[in-house]
Coordinates of C-alpha atoms and ligand atoms in Angstrom, one line a residue:
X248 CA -11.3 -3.8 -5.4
X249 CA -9.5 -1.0 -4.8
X250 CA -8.8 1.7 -7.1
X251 CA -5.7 3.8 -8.1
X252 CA -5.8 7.1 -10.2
X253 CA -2.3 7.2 -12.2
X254 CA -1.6 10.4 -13.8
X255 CA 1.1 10.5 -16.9
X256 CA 0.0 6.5 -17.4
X257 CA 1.0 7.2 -21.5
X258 CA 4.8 6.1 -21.6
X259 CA 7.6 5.6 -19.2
X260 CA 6.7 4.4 -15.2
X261 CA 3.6 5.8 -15.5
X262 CA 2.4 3.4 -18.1
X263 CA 4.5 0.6 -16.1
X264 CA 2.4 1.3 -13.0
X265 CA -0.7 1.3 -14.5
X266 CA 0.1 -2.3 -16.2
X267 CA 1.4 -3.6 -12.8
X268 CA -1.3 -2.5 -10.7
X269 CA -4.0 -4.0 -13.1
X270 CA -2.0 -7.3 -13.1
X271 CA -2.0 -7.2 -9.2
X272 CA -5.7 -6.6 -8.7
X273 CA -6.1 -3.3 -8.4
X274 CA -8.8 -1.2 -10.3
X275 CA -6.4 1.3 -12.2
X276 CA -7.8 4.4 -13.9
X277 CA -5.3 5.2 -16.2
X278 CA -5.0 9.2 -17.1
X279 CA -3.7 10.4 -20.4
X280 CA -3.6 13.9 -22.2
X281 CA -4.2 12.6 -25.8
X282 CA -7.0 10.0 -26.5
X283 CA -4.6 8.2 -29.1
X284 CA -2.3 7.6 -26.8
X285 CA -5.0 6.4 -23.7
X286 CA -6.2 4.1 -26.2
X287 CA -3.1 2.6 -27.3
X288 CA -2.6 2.1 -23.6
X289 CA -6.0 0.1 -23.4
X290 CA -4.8 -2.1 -26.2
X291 CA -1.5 -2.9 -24.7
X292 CA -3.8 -3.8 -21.2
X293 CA -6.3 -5.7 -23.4
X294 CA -3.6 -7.5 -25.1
X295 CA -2.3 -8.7 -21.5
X296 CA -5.9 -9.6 -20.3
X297 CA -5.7 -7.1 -18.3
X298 CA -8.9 -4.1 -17.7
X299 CA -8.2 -0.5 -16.9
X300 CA -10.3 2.6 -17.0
X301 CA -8.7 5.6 -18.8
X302 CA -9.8 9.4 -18.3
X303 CA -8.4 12.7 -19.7
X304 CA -5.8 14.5 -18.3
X305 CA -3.6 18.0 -18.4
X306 CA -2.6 18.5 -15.0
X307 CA -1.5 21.9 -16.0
X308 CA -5.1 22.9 -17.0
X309 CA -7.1 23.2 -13.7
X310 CA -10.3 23.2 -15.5
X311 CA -9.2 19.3 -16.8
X312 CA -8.1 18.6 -13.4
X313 CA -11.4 19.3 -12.6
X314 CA -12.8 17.2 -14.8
X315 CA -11.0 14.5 -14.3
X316 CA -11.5 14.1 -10.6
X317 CA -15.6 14.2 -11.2
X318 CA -15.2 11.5 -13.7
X319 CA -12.9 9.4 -11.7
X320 CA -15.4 10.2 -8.6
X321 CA -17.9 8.6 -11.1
X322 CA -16.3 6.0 -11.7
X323 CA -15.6 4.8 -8.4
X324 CA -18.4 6.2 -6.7
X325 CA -17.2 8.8 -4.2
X326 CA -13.4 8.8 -5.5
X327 CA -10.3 6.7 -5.6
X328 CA -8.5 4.6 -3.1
X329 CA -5.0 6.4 -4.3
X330 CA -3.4 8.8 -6.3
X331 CA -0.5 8.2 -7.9
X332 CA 1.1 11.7 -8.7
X333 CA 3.2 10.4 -11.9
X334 CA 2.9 12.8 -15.0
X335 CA 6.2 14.4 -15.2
X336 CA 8.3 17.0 -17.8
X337 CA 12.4 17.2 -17.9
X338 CA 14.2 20.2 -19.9
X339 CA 17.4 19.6 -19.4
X340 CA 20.4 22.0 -20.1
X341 CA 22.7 24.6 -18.1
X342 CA 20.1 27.4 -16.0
X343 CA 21.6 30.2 -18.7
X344 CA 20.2 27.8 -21.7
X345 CA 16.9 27.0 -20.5
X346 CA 14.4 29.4 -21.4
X347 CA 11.8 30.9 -18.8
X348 CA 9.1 29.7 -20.7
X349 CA 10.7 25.7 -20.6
X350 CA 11.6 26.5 -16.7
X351 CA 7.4 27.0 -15.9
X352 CA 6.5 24.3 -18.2
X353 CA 8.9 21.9 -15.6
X354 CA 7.6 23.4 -12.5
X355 CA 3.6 23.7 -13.6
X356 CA 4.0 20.3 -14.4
X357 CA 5.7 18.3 -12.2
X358 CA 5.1 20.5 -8.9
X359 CA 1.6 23.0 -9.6
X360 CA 0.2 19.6 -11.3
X361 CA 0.8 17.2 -8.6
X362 CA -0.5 19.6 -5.9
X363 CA -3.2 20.6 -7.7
X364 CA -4.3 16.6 -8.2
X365 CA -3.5 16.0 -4.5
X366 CA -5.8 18.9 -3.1
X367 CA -8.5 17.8 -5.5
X368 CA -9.0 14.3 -4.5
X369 CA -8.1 15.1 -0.7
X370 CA -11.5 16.0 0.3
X371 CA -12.7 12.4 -0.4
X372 CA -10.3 11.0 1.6
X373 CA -10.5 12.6 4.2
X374 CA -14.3 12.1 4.3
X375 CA -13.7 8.2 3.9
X376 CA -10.9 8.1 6.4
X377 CA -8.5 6.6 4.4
X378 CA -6.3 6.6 1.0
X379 CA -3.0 7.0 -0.4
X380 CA -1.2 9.8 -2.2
X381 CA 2.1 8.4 -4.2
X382 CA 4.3 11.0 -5.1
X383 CA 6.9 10.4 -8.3
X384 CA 9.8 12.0 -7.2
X385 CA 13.3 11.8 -8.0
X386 CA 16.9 11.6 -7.6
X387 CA 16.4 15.0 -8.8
X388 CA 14.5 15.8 -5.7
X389 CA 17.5 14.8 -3.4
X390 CA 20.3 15.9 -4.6
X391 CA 21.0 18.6 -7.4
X392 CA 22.7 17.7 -10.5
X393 CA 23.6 20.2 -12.9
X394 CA 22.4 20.8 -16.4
X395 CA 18.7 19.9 -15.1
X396 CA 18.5 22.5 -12.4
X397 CA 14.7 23.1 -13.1
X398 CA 13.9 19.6 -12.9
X399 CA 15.9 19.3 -9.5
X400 CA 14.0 22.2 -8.4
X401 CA 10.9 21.2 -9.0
X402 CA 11.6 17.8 -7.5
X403 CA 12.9 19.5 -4.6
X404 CA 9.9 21.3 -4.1
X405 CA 8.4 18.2 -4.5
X406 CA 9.7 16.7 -1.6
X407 CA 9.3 19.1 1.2
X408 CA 5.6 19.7 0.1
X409 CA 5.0 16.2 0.3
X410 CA 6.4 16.2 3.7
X411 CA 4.8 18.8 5.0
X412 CA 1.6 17.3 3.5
X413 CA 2.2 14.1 5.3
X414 CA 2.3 16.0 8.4
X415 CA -0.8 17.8 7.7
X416 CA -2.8 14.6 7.2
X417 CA -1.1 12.1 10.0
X418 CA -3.9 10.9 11.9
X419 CA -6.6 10.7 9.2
X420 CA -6.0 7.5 7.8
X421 CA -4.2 8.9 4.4
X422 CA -0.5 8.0 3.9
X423 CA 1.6 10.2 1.9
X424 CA 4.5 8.5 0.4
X425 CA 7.6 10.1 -2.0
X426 CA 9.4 7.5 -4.7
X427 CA 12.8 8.6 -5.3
X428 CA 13.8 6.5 -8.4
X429 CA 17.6 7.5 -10.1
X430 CA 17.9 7.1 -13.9
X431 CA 15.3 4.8 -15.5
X432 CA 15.2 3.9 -19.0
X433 CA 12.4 5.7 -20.4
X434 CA 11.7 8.3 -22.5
X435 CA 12.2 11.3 -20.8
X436 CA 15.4 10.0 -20.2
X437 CA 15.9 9.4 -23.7
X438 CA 14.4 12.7 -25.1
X439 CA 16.4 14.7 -22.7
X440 CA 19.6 13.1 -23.7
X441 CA 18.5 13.5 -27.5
X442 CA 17.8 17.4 -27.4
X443 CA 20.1 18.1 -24.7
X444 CA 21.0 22.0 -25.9
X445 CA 23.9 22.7 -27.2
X446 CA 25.9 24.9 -24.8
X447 CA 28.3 27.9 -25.7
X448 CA 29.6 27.8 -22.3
X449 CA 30.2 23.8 -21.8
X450 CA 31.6 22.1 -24.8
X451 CA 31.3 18.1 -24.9
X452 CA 28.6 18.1 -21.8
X453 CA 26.1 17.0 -23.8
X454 CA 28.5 13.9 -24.6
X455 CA 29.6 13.7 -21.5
X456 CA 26.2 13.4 -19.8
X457 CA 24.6 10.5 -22.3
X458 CA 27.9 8.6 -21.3
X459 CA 27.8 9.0 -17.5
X460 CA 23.8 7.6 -18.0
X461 CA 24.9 4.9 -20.1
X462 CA 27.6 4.2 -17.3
X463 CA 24.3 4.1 -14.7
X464 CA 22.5 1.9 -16.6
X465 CA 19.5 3.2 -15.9
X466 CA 16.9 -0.2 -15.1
X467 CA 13.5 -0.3 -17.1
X468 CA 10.0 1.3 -15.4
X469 CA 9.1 -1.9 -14.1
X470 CA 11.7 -1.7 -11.6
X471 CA 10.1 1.8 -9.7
X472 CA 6.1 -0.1 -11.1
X473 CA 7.3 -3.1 -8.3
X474 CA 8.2 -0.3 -5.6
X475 CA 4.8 1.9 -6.1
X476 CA 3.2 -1.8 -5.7
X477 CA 5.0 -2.4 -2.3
X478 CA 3.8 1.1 -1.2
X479 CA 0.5 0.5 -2.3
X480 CA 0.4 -2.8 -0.4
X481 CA 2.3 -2.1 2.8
X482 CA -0.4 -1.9 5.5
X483 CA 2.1 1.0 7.2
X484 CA 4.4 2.7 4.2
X485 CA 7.3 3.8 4.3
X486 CA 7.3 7.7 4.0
X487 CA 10.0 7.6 1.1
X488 CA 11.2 4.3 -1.1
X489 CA 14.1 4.8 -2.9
X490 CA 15.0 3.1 -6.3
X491 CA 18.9 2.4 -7.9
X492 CA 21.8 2.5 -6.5
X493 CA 22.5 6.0 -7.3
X494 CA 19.2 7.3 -5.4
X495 CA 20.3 5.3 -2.3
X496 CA 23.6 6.4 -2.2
X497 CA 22.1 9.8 -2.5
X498 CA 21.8 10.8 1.6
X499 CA 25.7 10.3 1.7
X500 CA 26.1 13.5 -0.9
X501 CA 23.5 15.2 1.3
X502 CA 25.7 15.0 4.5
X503 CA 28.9 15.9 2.7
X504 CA 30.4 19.3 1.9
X505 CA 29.4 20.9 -1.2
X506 CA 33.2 21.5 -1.9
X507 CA 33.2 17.9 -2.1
X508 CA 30.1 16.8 -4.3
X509 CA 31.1 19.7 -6.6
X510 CA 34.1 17.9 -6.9
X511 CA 32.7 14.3 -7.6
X512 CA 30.2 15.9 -9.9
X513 CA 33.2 17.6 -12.5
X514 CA 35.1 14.6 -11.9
X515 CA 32.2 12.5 -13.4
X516 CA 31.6 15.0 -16.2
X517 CA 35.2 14.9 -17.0
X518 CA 35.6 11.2 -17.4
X519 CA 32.3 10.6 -19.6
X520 CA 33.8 13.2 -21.9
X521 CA 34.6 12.2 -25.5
Ligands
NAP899 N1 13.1 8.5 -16.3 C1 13.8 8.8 -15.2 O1 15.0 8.7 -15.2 C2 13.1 9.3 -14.0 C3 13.8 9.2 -12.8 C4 13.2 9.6 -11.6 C5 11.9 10.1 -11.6 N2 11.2 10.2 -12.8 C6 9.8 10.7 -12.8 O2 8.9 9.7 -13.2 C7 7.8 10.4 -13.8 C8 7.5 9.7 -15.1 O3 8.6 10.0 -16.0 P1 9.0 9.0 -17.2 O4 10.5 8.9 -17.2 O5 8.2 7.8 -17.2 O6 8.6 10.0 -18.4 P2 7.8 9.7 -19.7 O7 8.0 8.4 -20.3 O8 8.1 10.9 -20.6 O9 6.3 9.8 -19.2 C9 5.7 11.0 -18.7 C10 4.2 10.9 -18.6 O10 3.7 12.1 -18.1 C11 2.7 12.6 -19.0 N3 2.6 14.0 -18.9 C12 3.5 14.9 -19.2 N4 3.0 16.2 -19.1 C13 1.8 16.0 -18.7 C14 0.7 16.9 -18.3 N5 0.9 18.2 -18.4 N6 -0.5 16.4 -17.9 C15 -0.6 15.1 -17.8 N7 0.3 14.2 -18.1 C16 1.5 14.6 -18.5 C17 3.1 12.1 -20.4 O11 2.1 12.2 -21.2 P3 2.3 12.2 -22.9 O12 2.5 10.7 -23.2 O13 1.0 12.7 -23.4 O14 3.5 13.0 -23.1 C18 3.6 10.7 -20.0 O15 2.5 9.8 -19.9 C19 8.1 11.9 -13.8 O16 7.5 12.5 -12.7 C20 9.6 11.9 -13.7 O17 10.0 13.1 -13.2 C21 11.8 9.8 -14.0

């Protein structure tokens, strides 16, 4: 049986991977930063007849990064099949309202983390000749949005690290593969939109925001769970799988002129407003 390592597996797609991958065979070793939470997660599994091993997890704290990948390389002996670099952070608001300290928080977690977790279990896959690193990327990591530009950045950074990565490895029987899900119903989403900060500087975008998501509607986890199955499964993946309409379309607003995104993007604002 094979075995995946999920980081962020508490809430949201993380949780929805770890559930899906169980139910499709796979030995899932579920990582959580509070124990309450890892065992509520067991429940939920236990309650579907489903097994899943859970280990502790900060990926912001090296020393538990550590840890973590000595007990997962316990309990696989030698170290997982794949990696799937989940556990992320949004704090949303304009780049003059977020504060330095919420700006590291974003980019330890969702960027430092995930490289951190990838370098750790790399050396064991490499030795094996095989294994898969699944990085949980974003809309946010193609295109930028505003009023989450540390989340964008960080998934930008994201992205061309995992490319380069995938370059660095070709040949060695690891496959490095980016999801790019749009707005999912989780909550992030929903926390971000709750204590979206209040901006001096741009009245109503708060409303305006949690009415151009509620436009999207954003699908539930399970949708971007199915898609980090098929990458899972594919005998060759695809090096990125896009998920929702919005993150598809997102390569047109790549090739266009910023004049005109800039455009589309106030235009959107402006019609969500109350
Ligand atoms: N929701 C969206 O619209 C969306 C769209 C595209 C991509 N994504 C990406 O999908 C991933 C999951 O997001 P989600 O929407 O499912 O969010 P979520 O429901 O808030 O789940 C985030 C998970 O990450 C964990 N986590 C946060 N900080 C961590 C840390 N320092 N160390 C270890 N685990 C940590 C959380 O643990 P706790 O339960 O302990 O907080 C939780 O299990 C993120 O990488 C996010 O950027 C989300």
């Amino acid at each position: 049986m094979r075995t995946v390592a999920v980081t962020g597996a508490t809430s949201g797609i993380g949780r929805a991977v770890a559930l899906d991958l169980a139910a499709h065979g796979f030995h899932v070793i579920a990582t959580a930063r509070d124990p309450e939470k890892a065992e509520k997660l067991s429940a939920r599994a236990a309650e579907a007849d489903l097994t899943l091993s859970t280990v502790m997890l900060d990926v912001t704290d090296p020393a538990s990064c550590q840890d973590a990948v000595t007990r997962i390389d316990e309990l696989t002996e030698g170290g997982a099949w794949a990696l799937v670099n989940n556990a992320g952070i949004a704090r949303a608001g304009a780049v003059e309202d977020v504060s330095e300290h919420d700006a590291r928080a974003v980019l330890e977690t969702n960027l430092i983390g995930a490289a951190r977790m990838t370098r750790l279990v790399l050396p064991g896959m490499r030795r094996r000749g095989q294994g898969r690193i699944v990085q949980m990327s974003s809309l946010g990591g193609l295109v930028s949005v505003p009023f989450n530009a540390w989340y964008c950045a960080g998934k930008h950074a994201l992205e061309t690290l995992t490319d380069s990565l995938r370059m660095e490895t070709a040949g060695s029987g690891i496959h490095v593969t980016l999801i790019e899900p749009g707005f999912i119903d989780t909550p992030m989403l929903s926390d971000a939109l709750e204590h979206f900060p209040a901006s001096a500087h741009h009245p109503g975008v708060h409303d305006a925001v949690r009415g151009l998501v509620a436009w999207m509607k954003p699908p539930g986890p399970e949708t971007v769970a199915r898609v980090v199955r098929r990458a899972l499964t594919a005998t060759s993946p695809r090096r990125r799988y896009r998920v929702g309409p919005a993150a598809t379309l997102a390569p047109l607003a790549r090739c266009a002129p910023a004049a005109l995104t800039d455009r589309v993007s106030q235009a959107l604002l402006r019609a969500h407003r109350l």
